[in-house]
Amino acid sequence: MVPEAEVRDVLDELQRLRARVPLLSGALAASTDGLVLAHDTPGVEAEGVAALTAAALGVSIRMTDATGRGGFRELLVRGGSGYIATYAAGSSAVLTLLAEDRINVGRLHLEGRRAGARIGELVDAALERTERPATAARAAPPPPAAAWGLTLPQRPT
């Protein structure tokens, strides 16, 4: 579990992202297994979106593996009235953005990738500190994503 201080930092990042990109209608950070870490999703059930993101992530990872395209980086879905974009956020989290149809998709990707990298750093650092007791630093279990073979690549900063 991510400590409350880091959850607040993740929420702050989501809110800054929404302020920078006005056509974003929601932003959610979740664990790779579908648990909400933080969200700014007015009018949308965050838990449901996080669970669906985990399902889509599982399929996306299988597709990239099956086609030899490397590790999961991002997923873009376009609906009749907007976009859902999911980005890898470190080794055990994802960032899902909800955007209006009029959004510049290049800007969506640029901002989503940057925010995903920052959120990934926050979450991975918090998980490393909470999962590794000071006396048993080398005996820490792998993050949940790694345990299931869902290792997500780190984005260069």
PDB file of C-alpha atoms in Angstrom:
ATOM      1  CA  MET A   1       0.000   0.000   0.000  1.00  0.00           C
ATOM      2  CA  VAL A   2       1.205   3.507  -0.808  1.00  0.00           C
ATOM      3  CA  PRO A   3       1.544   5.800   2.239  1.00  0.00           C
ATOM      4  CA  GLU A   4      -0.864   8.725   2.577  1.00  0.00           C
ATOM      5  CA  ALA A   5       1.807  11.383   1.954  1.00  0.00           C
ATOM      6  CA  GLU A   6       2.699   9.877  -1.429  1.00  0.00           C
ATOM      7  CA  VAL A   7      -0.981   9.436  -2.309  1.00  0.00           C
ATOM      8  CA  ARG A   8      -1.383  13.179  -1.734  1.00  0.00           C
ATOM      9  CA  ASP A   9       1.621  13.853  -4.001  1.00  0.00           C
ATOM     10  CA  VAL A  10       0.084  11.650  -6.700  1.00  0.00           C
ATOM     11  CA  LEU A  11      -3.252  13.465  -6.378  1.00  0.00           C
ATOM     12  CA  ASP A  12      -1.451  16.812  -6.636  1.00  0.00           C
ATOM     13  CA  GLU A  13       0.212  15.611  -9.848  1.00  0.00           C
ATOM     14  CA  LEU A  14      -3.162  14.556 -11.269  1.00  0.00           C
ATOM     15  CA  GLN A  15      -4.676  17.942 -10.446  1.00  0.00           C
ATOM     16  CA  ARG A  16      -1.723  19.829 -11.982  1.00  0.00           C
ATOM     17  CA  LEU A  17      -2.071  17.693 -15.102  1.00  0.00           C
ATOM     18  CA  ARG A  18      -5.763  18.522 -15.397  1.00  0.00           C
ATOM     19  CA  ALA A  19      -4.983  22.221 -14.935  1.00  0.00           C
ATOM     20  CA  ARG A  20      -2.355  22.108 -17.734  1.00  0.00           C
ATOM     21  CA  VAL A  21      -4.611  20.228 -20.157  1.00  0.00           C
ATOM     22  CA  PRO A  22      -8.113  21.739 -20.003  1.00  0.00           C
ATOM     23  CA  LEU A  23      -9.725  19.104 -22.245  1.00  0.00           C
ATOM     24  CA  LEU A  24      -8.946  16.348 -19.737  1.00  0.00           C
ATOM     25  CA  SER A  25     -12.136  15.360 -17.975  1.00  0.00           C
ATOM     26  CA  GLY A  26     -10.511  12.944 -15.533  1.00  0.00           C
ATOM     27  CA  ALA A  27      -7.235  11.466 -14.331  1.00  0.00           C
ATOM     28  CA  LEU A  28      -6.669   8.324 -12.290  1.00  0.00           C
ATOM     29  CA  ALA A  29      -3.608   6.582 -10.902  1.00  0.00           C
ATOM     30  CA  ALA A  30      -4.069   2.913 -10.072  1.00  0.00           C
ATOM     31  CA  SER A  31      -2.031  -0.140  -9.217  1.00  0.00           C
ATOM     32  CA  THR A  32      -1.575  -2.657 -12.001  1.00  0.00           C
ATOM     33  CA  ASP A  33      -4.038  -4.932 -10.213  1.00  0.00           C
ATOM     34  CA  GLY A  34      -6.814  -2.339 -10.370  1.00  0.00           C
ATOM     35  CA  LEU A  35      -6.730  -0.584  -6.995  1.00  0.00           C
ATOM     36  CA  VAL A  36      -7.215   3.192  -7.019  1.00  0.00           C
ATOM     37  CA  LEU A  37      -4.213   5.110  -5.704  1.00  0.00           C
ATOM     38  CA  ALA A  38      -5.562   8.607  -6.390  1.00  0.00           C
ATOM     39  CA  HIS A  39      -8.116  10.114  -8.729  1.00  0.00           C
ATOM     40  CA  ASP A  40      -9.560  13.344 -10.029  1.00  0.00           C
ATOM     41  CA  THR A  41     -12.505  11.975 -11.981  1.00  0.00           C
ATOM     42  CA  PRO A  42     -15.646  14.048 -11.428  1.00  0.00           C
ATOM     43  CA  GLY A  43     -18.775  12.131 -12.366  1.00  0.00           C
ATOM     44  CA  VAL A  44     -16.934   8.869 -13.025  1.00  0.00           C
ATOM     45  CA  GLU A  45     -16.699   5.850 -10.717  1.00  0.00           C
ATOM     46  CA  ALA A  46     -12.956   5.630 -10.103  1.00  0.00           C
ATOM     47  CA  GLU A  47     -13.015   2.048  -8.779  1.00  0.00           C
ATOM     48  CA  GLY A  48     -14.746   0.782 -11.904  1.00  0.00           C
ATOM     49  CA  VAL A  49     -12.332   2.607 -14.207  1.00  0.00           C
ATOM     50  CA  ALA A  50      -9.356   1.245 -12.241  1.00  0.00           C
ATOM     51  CA  ALA A  51     -10.685  -2.318 -12.528  1.00  0.00           C
ATOM     52  CA  LEU A  52     -11.289  -1.929 -16.270  1.00  0.00           C
ATOM     53  CA  THR A  53      -7.834  -0.413 -16.671  1.00  0.00           C
ATOM     54  CA  ALA A  54      -6.310  -3.502 -15.043  1.00  0.00           C
ATOM     55  CA  ALA A  55      -8.236  -5.757 -17.431  1.00  0.00           C
ATOM     56  CA  ALA A  56      -7.164  -3.704 -20.465  1.00  0.00           C
ATOM     57  CA  LEU A  57      -3.600  -3.687 -19.165  1.00  0.00           C
ATOM     58  CA  GLY A  58      -3.579  -7.482 -18.987  1.00  0.00           C
ATOM     59  CA  VAL A  59      -4.728  -7.769 -22.598  1.00  0.00           C
ATOM     60  CA  SER A  60      -2.292  -5.068 -23.733  1.00  0.00           C
ATOM     61  CA  ILE A  61       0.655  -6.825 -22.112  1.00  0.00           C
ATOM     62  CA  ARG A  62      -0.321 -10.096 -23.765  1.00  0.00           C
ATOM     63  CA  MET A  63      -0.606  -8.339 -27.139  1.00  0.00           C
ATOM     64  CA  THR A  64       2.802  -6.685 -26.891  1.00  0.00           C
ATOM     65  CA  ASP A  65       4.346  -9.983 -25.821  1.00  0.00           C
ATOM     66  CA  ALA A  66       2.617 -11.995 -28.559  1.00  0.00           C
ATOM     67  CA  THR A  67       3.636  -9.558 -31.280  1.00  0.00           C
ATOM     68  CA  GLY A  68       7.181  -8.961 -30.072  1.00  0.00           C
ATOM     69  CA  ARG A  69       6.622  -5.241 -29.531  1.00  0.00           C
ATOM     70  CA  GLY A  70       8.350  -5.040 -26.166  1.00  0.00           C
ATOM     71  CA  GLY A  71       6.976  -4.074 -22.786  1.00  0.00           C
ATOM     72  CA  PHE A  72       3.747  -2.152 -22.298  1.00  0.00           C
ATOM     73  CA  ARG A  73       4.046   1.625 -22.626  1.00  0.00           C
ATOM     74  CA  GLU A  74       0.587   3.001 -23.379  1.00  0.00           C
ATOM     75  CA  LEU A  75      -2.896   2.274 -24.625  1.00  0.00           C
ATOM     76  CA  LEU A  76      -5.252   4.657 -26.420  1.00  0.00           C
ATOM     77  CA  VAL A  77      -8.970   4.003 -26.867  1.00  0.00           C
ATOM     78  CA  ARG A  78     -11.177   6.364 -28.842  1.00  0.00           C
ATOM     79  CA  GLY A  79     -14.889   6.372 -28.191  1.00  0.00           C
ATOM     80  CA  GLY A  80     -17.655   8.327 -29.876  1.00  0.00           C
ATOM     81  CA  SER A  81     -17.170  11.301 -27.575  1.00  0.00           C
ATOM     82  CA  GLY A  82     -13.595  11.146 -26.367  1.00  0.00           C
ATOM     83  CA  TYR A  83     -10.461   9.250 -25.479  1.00  0.00           C
ATOM     84  CA  ILE A  84      -9.221   6.989 -22.713  1.00  0.00           C
ATOM     85  CA  ALA A  85      -5.431   6.849 -22.526  1.00  0.00           C
ATOM     86  CA  THR A  86      -3.448   4.610 -20.189  1.00  0.00           C
ATOM     87  CA  TYR A  87       0.275   5.028 -19.549  1.00  0.00           C
ATOM     88  CA  ALA A  88       2.789   2.937 -17.652  1.00  0.00           C
ATOM     89  CA  ALA A  89       3.688   4.682 -14.389  1.00  0.00           C
ATOM     90  CA  GLY A  90       6.734   2.971 -12.981  1.00  0.00           C
ATOM     91  CA  SER A  91       6.857  -0.736 -12.274  1.00  0.00           C
ATOM     92  CA  SER A  92       3.563  -1.174 -10.433  1.00  0.00           C
ATOM     93  CA  ALA A  93       1.145   1.598 -11.401  1.00  0.00           C
ATOM     94  CA  VAL A  94      -0.673   3.051 -14.380  1.00  0.00           C
ATOM     95  CA  LEU A  95      -2.092   6.452 -15.224  1.00  0.00           C
ATOM     96  CA  THR A  96      -5.454   6.587 -16.991  1.00  0.00           C
ATOM     97  CA  LEU A  97      -6.661   9.836 -18.540  1.00  0.00           C
ATOM     98  CA  LEU A  98     -10.141  10.664 -19.790  1.00  0.00           C
ATOM     99  CA  ALA A  99     -10.206  13.301 -22.516  1.00  0.00           C
ATOM    100  CA  GLU A 100     -12.759  15.095 -24.629  1.00  0.00           C
ATOM    101  CA  ASP A 101     -12.933  14.352 -28.347  1.00  0.00           C
ATOM    102  CA  ARG A 102     -11.475  17.772 -29.285  1.00  0.00           C
ATOM    103  CA  ILE A 103      -8.170  17.174 -27.452  1.00  0.00           C
ATOM    104  CA  ASN A 104      -4.886  17.349 -29.324  1.00  0.00           C
ATOM    105  CA  VAL A 105      -3.804  13.697 -29.085  1.00  0.00           C
ATOM    106  CA  GLY A 106      -0.119  14.616 -29.381  1.00  0.00           C
ATOM    107  CA  ARG A 107      -0.438  16.908 -26.366  1.00  0.00           C
ATOM    108  CA  LEU A 108      -2.368  14.195 -24.521  1.00  0.00           C
ATOM    109  CA  HIS A 109       0.504  11.773 -25.094  1.00  0.00           C
ATOM    110  CA  LEU A 110       3.183  14.310 -24.196  1.00  0.00           C
ATOM    111  CA  GLU A 111       1.553  15.305 -20.919  1.00  0.00           C
ATOM    112  CA  GLY A 112       0.412  11.756 -20.096  1.00  0.00           C
ATOM    113  CA  ARG A 113       3.881  10.299 -20.572  1.00  0.00           C
ATOM    114  CA  ARG A 114       5.490  12.985 -18.413  1.00  0.00           C
ATOM    115  CA  ALA A 115       2.903  12.638 -15.655  1.00  0.00           C
ATOM    116  CA  GLY A 116       3.141   8.846 -15.819  1.00  0.00           C
ATOM    117  CA  ALA A 117       6.901   9.033 -15.298  1.00  0.00           C
ATOM    118  CA  ARG A 118       6.537  11.366 -12.295  1.00  0.00           C
ATOM    119  CA  ILE A 119       3.776   9.276 -10.736  1.00  0.00           C
ATOM    120  CA  GLY A 120       5.797   6.126 -11.336  1.00  0.00           C
ATOM    121  CA  GLU A 121       8.755   7.618  -9.477  1.00  0.00           C
ATOM    122  CA  LEU A 122       6.550   8.581  -6.524  1.00  0.00           C
ATOM    123  CA  VAL A 123       4.788   5.220  -6.302  1.00  0.00           C
ATOM    124  CA  ASP A 124       7.880   3.077  -6.839  1.00  0.00           C
ATOM    125  CA  ALA A 125       9.859   5.013  -4.222  1.00  0.00           C
ATOM    126  CA  ALA A 126       7.000   4.763  -1.718  1.00  0.00           C
ATOM    127  CA  LEU A 127       6.567   1.038  -2.305  1.00  0.00           C
ATOM    128  CA  GLU A 128      10.280   0.453  -1.956  1.00  0.00           C
ATOM    129  CA  ARG A 129      10.333   2.241   1.406  1.00  0.00           C
ATOM    130  CA  THR A 130       7.229   0.503   2.786  1.00  0.00           C
ATOM    131  CA  GLU A 131       8.001  -3.002   1.512  1.00  0.00           C
ATOM    132  CA  ARG A 132      11.610  -3.063   2.634  1.00  0.00           C
ATOM    133  CA  PRO A 133      12.224  -2.977   6.387  1.00  0.00           C
ATOM    134  CA  ALA A 134      15.492  -1.276   7.308  1.00  0.00           C
ATOM    135  CA  THR A 135      16.966  -4.511   8.689  1.00  0.00           C
ATOM    136  CA  ALA A 136      16.011  -6.718   5.752  1.00  0.00           C
ATOM    137  CA  ALA A 137      16.597  -4.447   2.778  1.00  0.00           C
ATOM    138  CA  ARG A 138      17.652  -7.271   0.466  1.00  0.00           C
ATOM    139  CA  ALA A 139      14.804  -9.596   1.409  1.00  0.00           C
ATOM    140  CA  ALA A 140      12.037  -7.290   0.179  1.00  0.00           C
ATOM    141  CA  PRO A 141       9.388  -8.997  -1.951  1.00  0.00           C
ATOM    142  CA  PRO A 142       9.001  -7.827  -5.531  1.00  0.00           C
ATOM    143  CA  PRO A 143       6.241  -5.322  -6.286  1.00  0.00           C
ATOM    144  CA  PRO A 144       2.899  -6.982  -7.109  1.00  0.00           C
ATOM    145  CA  ALA A 145       3.274  -6.304 -10.826  1.00  0.00           C
ATOM    146  CA  ALA A 146       6.577  -8.180 -10.980  1.00  0.00           C
ATOM    147  CA  ALA A 147       5.140 -11.110  -9.062  1.00  0.00           C
ATOM    148  CA  TRP A 148       2.546 -11.602 -11.812  1.00  0.00           C
ATOM    149  CA  GLY A 149       4.952 -11.077 -14.669  1.00  0.00           C
ATOM    150  CA  LEU A 150       3.498  -7.631 -15.384  1.00  0.00           C
ATOM    151  CA  THR A 151       6.728  -5.699 -15.225  1.00  0.00           C
ATOM    152  CA  LEU A 152       6.273  -2.301 -16.778  1.00  0.00           C
ATOM    153  CA  PRO A 153       9.247  -0.459 -18.223  1.00  0.00           C
ATOM    154  CA  GLN A 154      10.633   2.620 -16.545  1.00  0.00           C
ATOM    155  CA  ARG A 155      10.299   5.727 -18.681  1.00  0.00           C
ATOM    156  CA  PRO A 156      13.448   7.773 -19.148  1.00  0.00           C
ATOM    157  CA  THR A 157      13.202  11.254 -17.656  1.00  0.00           C
TER     158      THR A 157
END
